[in-house]
Amino acid sequence: MKLMKHLFSSLFVATTMLSSQVFAEEKVAEQAQPQAQVQQQTASQTTQQAVSDKLNINTARASEIQKALIGIGAKKAEAIVQYREKHGNFTMAEQLLEVQGIGKATLEKNRDRIAF
């Protein structure tokens, strides 16, 4: 009888320890999953930010154009908006050369900053 009690006690302790280990492993897995999701979201946001760093020249206000583009002040930014309103949306960067006050050097400085 003593042997049976000892055997059951040992079995109970072993089961408890095993359950604790399984529970701990599940907790670690639960914590790792959100962390992986956060890393994935961060990578996605970085990619979106790289795309959103470009200025959509067809929807931007003059103030946004002035802030986002190099060598473009208030007057040139307003000229871009007026040109767009008169002639329609830009479809390629070279069309900016048709806006008074914008030359090749300004276009080249901003080519990578413009989206359509």
PDB file of C-alpha atoms in Angstrom:
ATOM      1  CA  MET A   1       0.000   0.000   0.000  1.00  0.00           C
ATOM      2  CA  LYS A   2       2.842   2.407   0.822  1.00  0.00           C
ATOM      3  CA  LEU A   3       4.343   1.672  -2.547  1.00  0.00           C
ATOM      4  CA  MET A   4       1.062   2.574  -4.258  1.00  0.00           C
ATOM      5  CA  LYS A   5       0.827   5.887  -2.361  1.00  0.00           C
ATOM      6  CA  HIS A   6       4.405   6.713  -3.266  1.00  0.00           C
ATOM      7  CA  LEU A   7       3.765   5.802  -6.899  1.00  0.00           C
ATOM      8  CA  PHE A   8       0.614   7.983  -7.075  1.00  0.00           C
ATOM      9  CA  SER A   9       2.414  10.879  -5.374  1.00  0.00           C
ATOM     10  CA  SER A  10       5.269  10.644  -7.841  1.00  0.00           C
ATOM     11  CA  LEU A  11       2.836  10.425 -10.732  1.00  0.00           C
ATOM     12  CA  PHE A  12       0.948  13.488  -9.436  1.00  0.00           C
ATOM     13  CA  VAL A  13       4.160  15.538  -9.094  1.00  0.00           C
ATOM     14  CA  ALA A  14       5.354  14.517 -12.537  1.00  0.00           C
ATOM     15  CA  THR A  15       1.982  15.375 -14.100  1.00  0.00           C
ATOM     16  CA  THR A  16       1.938  18.759 -12.376  1.00  0.00           C
ATOM     17  CA  MET A  17       5.448  19.564 -13.570  1.00  0.00           C
ATOM     18  CA  LEU A  18       4.628  18.495 -17.105  1.00  0.00           C
ATOM     19  CA  SER A  19       1.449  20.598 -17.110  1.00  0.00           C
ATOM     20  CA  SER A  20       3.388  23.607 -15.867  1.00  0.00           C
ATOM     21  CA  GLN A  21       5.971  23.189 -18.605  1.00  0.00           C
ATOM     22  CA  VAL A  22       3.290  22.896 -21.308  1.00  0.00           C
ATOM     23  CA  PHE A  23       1.506  25.958 -19.934  1.00  0.00           C
ATOM     24  CA  ALA A  24       4.770  27.937 -19.913  1.00  0.00           C
ATOM     25  CA  GLU A  25       5.531  26.916 -23.518  1.00  0.00           C
ATOM     26  CA  GLU A  26       2.041  28.017 -24.594  1.00  0.00           C
ATOM     27  CA  LYS A  27       2.552  31.381 -22.899  1.00  0.00           C
ATOM     28  CA  VAL A  28       5.870  31.880 -24.676  1.00  0.00           C
ATOM     29  CA  ALA A  29       4.221  31.011 -28.001  1.00  0.00           C
ATOM     30  CA  GLU A  30       1.371  33.477 -27.327  1.00  0.00           C
ATOM     31  CA  GLN A  31       3.846  36.234 -26.523  1.00  0.00           C
ATOM     32  CA  ALA A  32       5.964  35.498 -29.599  1.00  0.00           C
ATOM     33  CA  GLN A  33       2.987  35.674 -31.969  1.00  0.00           C
ATOM     34  CA  PRO A  34       2.059  39.339 -31.257  1.00  0.00           C
ATOM     35  CA  GLN A  35       5.737  40.269 -31.392  1.00  0.00           C
ATOM     36  CA  ALA A  36       6.007  38.745 -34.866  1.00  0.00           C
ATOM     37  CA  GLN A  37       2.865  40.614 -35.904  1.00  0.00           C
ATOM     38  CA  VAL A  38       4.336  43.889 -34.629  1.00  0.00           C
ATOM     39  CA  GLN A  39       7.520  43.269 -36.611  1.00  0.00           C
ATOM     40  CA  GLN A  40       5.479  42.503 -39.708  1.00  0.00           C
ATOM     41  CA  GLN A  41       3.374  45.654 -39.249  1.00  0.00           C
ATOM     42  CA  THR A  42       6.493  47.754 -38.751  1.00  0.00           C
ATOM     43  CA  ALA A  43       7.979  46.448 -41.997  1.00  0.00           C
ATOM     44  CA  SER A  44       4.710  47.170 -43.788  1.00  0.00           C
ATOM     45  CA  GLN A  45       4.579  50.701 -42.382  1.00  0.00           C
ATOM     46  CA  THR A  46       8.153  51.335 -43.481  1.00  0.00           C
ATOM     47  CA  THR A  47       7.271  50.293 -47.020  1.00  0.00           C
ATOM     48  CA  GLN A  48       4.156  52.474 -46.988  1.00  0.00           C
ATOM     49  CA  GLN A  49       6.117  55.393 -45.630  1.00  0.00           C
ATOM     50  CA  ALA A  50       8.647  55.100 -48.457  1.00  0.00           C
ATOM     51  CA  VAL A  51       5.775  55.265 -50.950  1.00  0.00           C
ATOM     52  CA  SER A  52       4.010  58.045 -49.069  1.00  0.00           C
ATOM     53  CA  ASP A  53       7.197  60.130 -48.904  1.00  0.00           C
ATOM     54  CA  LYS A  54       6.459  60.985 -52.516  1.00  0.00           C
ATOM     55  CA  LEU A  55       4.180  63.922 -53.191  1.00  0.00           C
ATOM     56  CA  ASN A  56       1.196  63.315 -55.434  1.00  0.00           C
ATOM     57  CA  ILE A  57       1.546  66.350 -57.643  1.00  0.00           C
ATOM     58  CA  ASN A  58      -2.026  65.929 -58.884  1.00  0.00           C
ATOM     59  CA  THR A  59      -3.699  66.167 -55.478  1.00  0.00           C
ATOM     60  CA  ALA A  60      -1.319  68.283 -53.391  1.00  0.00           C
ATOM     61  CA  ARG A  61      -2.163  71.808 -52.331  1.00  0.00           C
ATOM     62  CA  ALA A  62       0.317  74.607 -53.012  1.00  0.00           C
ATOM     63  CA  SER A  63       1.474  74.594 -49.374  1.00  0.00           C
ATOM     64  CA  GLU A  64       2.207  70.851 -49.543  1.00  0.00           C
ATOM     65  CA  ILE A  65       4.112  71.262 -52.807  1.00  0.00           C
ATOM     66  CA  GLN A  66       6.184  74.050 -51.305  1.00  0.00           C
ATOM     67  CA  LYS A  67       7.099  71.958 -48.252  1.00  0.00           C
ATOM     68  CA  ALA A  68       7.843  68.724 -50.103  1.00  0.00           C
ATOM     69  CA  LEU A  69       9.808  69.878 -53.131  1.00  0.00           C
ATOM     70  CA  ILE A  70      13.296  71.369 -53.260  1.00  0.00           C
ATOM     71  CA  GLY A  71      13.608  74.836 -54.776  1.00  0.00           C
ATOM     72  CA  ILE A  72       9.863  75.408 -54.947  1.00  0.00           C
ATOM     73  CA  GLY A  73       8.597  78.467 -53.142  1.00  0.00           C
ATOM     74  CA  ALA A  74       5.073  79.751 -52.708  1.00  0.00           C
ATOM     75  CA  LYS A  75       4.843  81.323 -56.188  1.00  0.00           C
ATOM     76  CA  LYS A  76       6.110  78.246 -58.052  1.00  0.00           C
ATOM     77  CA  ALA A  77       3.896  75.954 -55.981  1.00  0.00           C
ATOM     78  CA  GLU A  78       0.876  78.091 -56.828  1.00  0.00           C
ATOM     79  CA  ALA A  79       1.915  78.077 -60.499  1.00  0.00           C
ATOM     80  CA  ILE A  80       1.969  74.254 -60.425  1.00  0.00           C
ATOM     81  CA  VAL A  81      -1.549  74.150 -58.976  1.00  0.00           C
ATOM     82  CA  GLN A  82      -2.828  76.682 -61.518  1.00  0.00           C
ATOM     83  CA  TYR A  83      -1.230  74.778 -64.396  1.00  0.00           C
ATOM     84  CA  ARG A  84      -2.820  71.561 -63.171  1.00  0.00           C
ATOM     85  CA  GLU A  85      -6.242  73.200 -62.878  1.00  0.00           C
ATOM     86  CA  LYS A  86      -5.980  74.641 -66.393  1.00  0.00           C
ATOM     87  CA  HIS A  87      -4.401  71.682 -68.239  1.00  0.00           C
ATOM     88  CA  GLY A  88      -5.456  68.673 -66.167  1.00  0.00           C
ATOM     89  CA  ASN A  89      -3.423  66.196 -64.132  1.00  0.00           C
ATOM     90  CA  PHE A  90       0.246  65.635 -64.738  1.00  0.00           C
ATOM     91  CA  THR A  91       1.061  62.232 -66.192  1.00  0.00           C
ATOM     92  CA  MET A  92       4.852  62.497 -66.255  1.00  0.00           C
ATOM     93  CA  ALA A  93       7.488  64.558 -64.504  1.00  0.00           C
ATOM     94  CA  GLU A  94       8.643  66.315 -67.677  1.00  0.00           C
ATOM     95  CA  GLN A  95       5.314  68.160 -67.856  1.00  0.00           C
ATOM     96  CA  LEU A  96       6.479  70.270 -64.919  1.00  0.00           C
ATOM     97  CA  LEU A  97       8.919  71.945 -67.315  1.00  0.00           C
ATOM     98  CA  GLU A  98       5.892  73.604 -68.901  1.00  0.00           C
ATOM     99  CA  VAL A  99       5.172  75.430 -65.630  1.00  0.00           C
ATOM    100  CA  GLN A 100       6.710  78.897 -65.627  1.00  0.00           C
ATOM    101  CA  GLY A 101       9.721  79.072 -63.313  1.00  0.00           C
ATOM    102  CA  ILE A 102      10.523  75.365 -63.278  1.00  0.00           C
ATOM    103  CA  GLY A 103      13.605  74.291 -65.155  1.00  0.00           C
ATOM    104  CA  LYS A 104      15.499  71.075 -65.718  1.00  0.00           C
ATOM    105  CA  ALA A 105      17.629  71.468 -62.580  1.00  0.00           C
ATOM    106  CA  THR A 106      14.571  71.859 -60.341  1.00  0.00           C
ATOM    107  CA  LEU A 107      12.879  68.929 -62.035  1.00  0.00           C
ATOM    108  CA  GLU A 108      15.908  66.670 -61.531  1.00  0.00           C
ATOM    109  CA  LYS A 109      16.174  67.613 -57.844  1.00  0.00           C
ATOM    110  CA  ASN A 110      12.556  66.591 -57.324  1.00  0.00           C
ATOM    111  CA  ARG A 111      11.994  63.756 -59.781  1.00  0.00           C
ATOM    112  CA  ASP A 112      12.194  61.087 -57.061  1.00  0.00           C
ATOM    113  CA  ARG A 113       9.885  63.051 -54.774  1.00  0.00           C
ATOM    114  CA  ILE A 114       6.937  63.202 -57.173  1.00  0.00           C
ATOM    115  CA  ALA A 115       4.136  60.705 -57.648  1.00  0.00           C
ATOM    116  CA  PHE A 116       1.219  60.850 -60.084  1.00  0.00           C
TER     117      PHE A 116
END
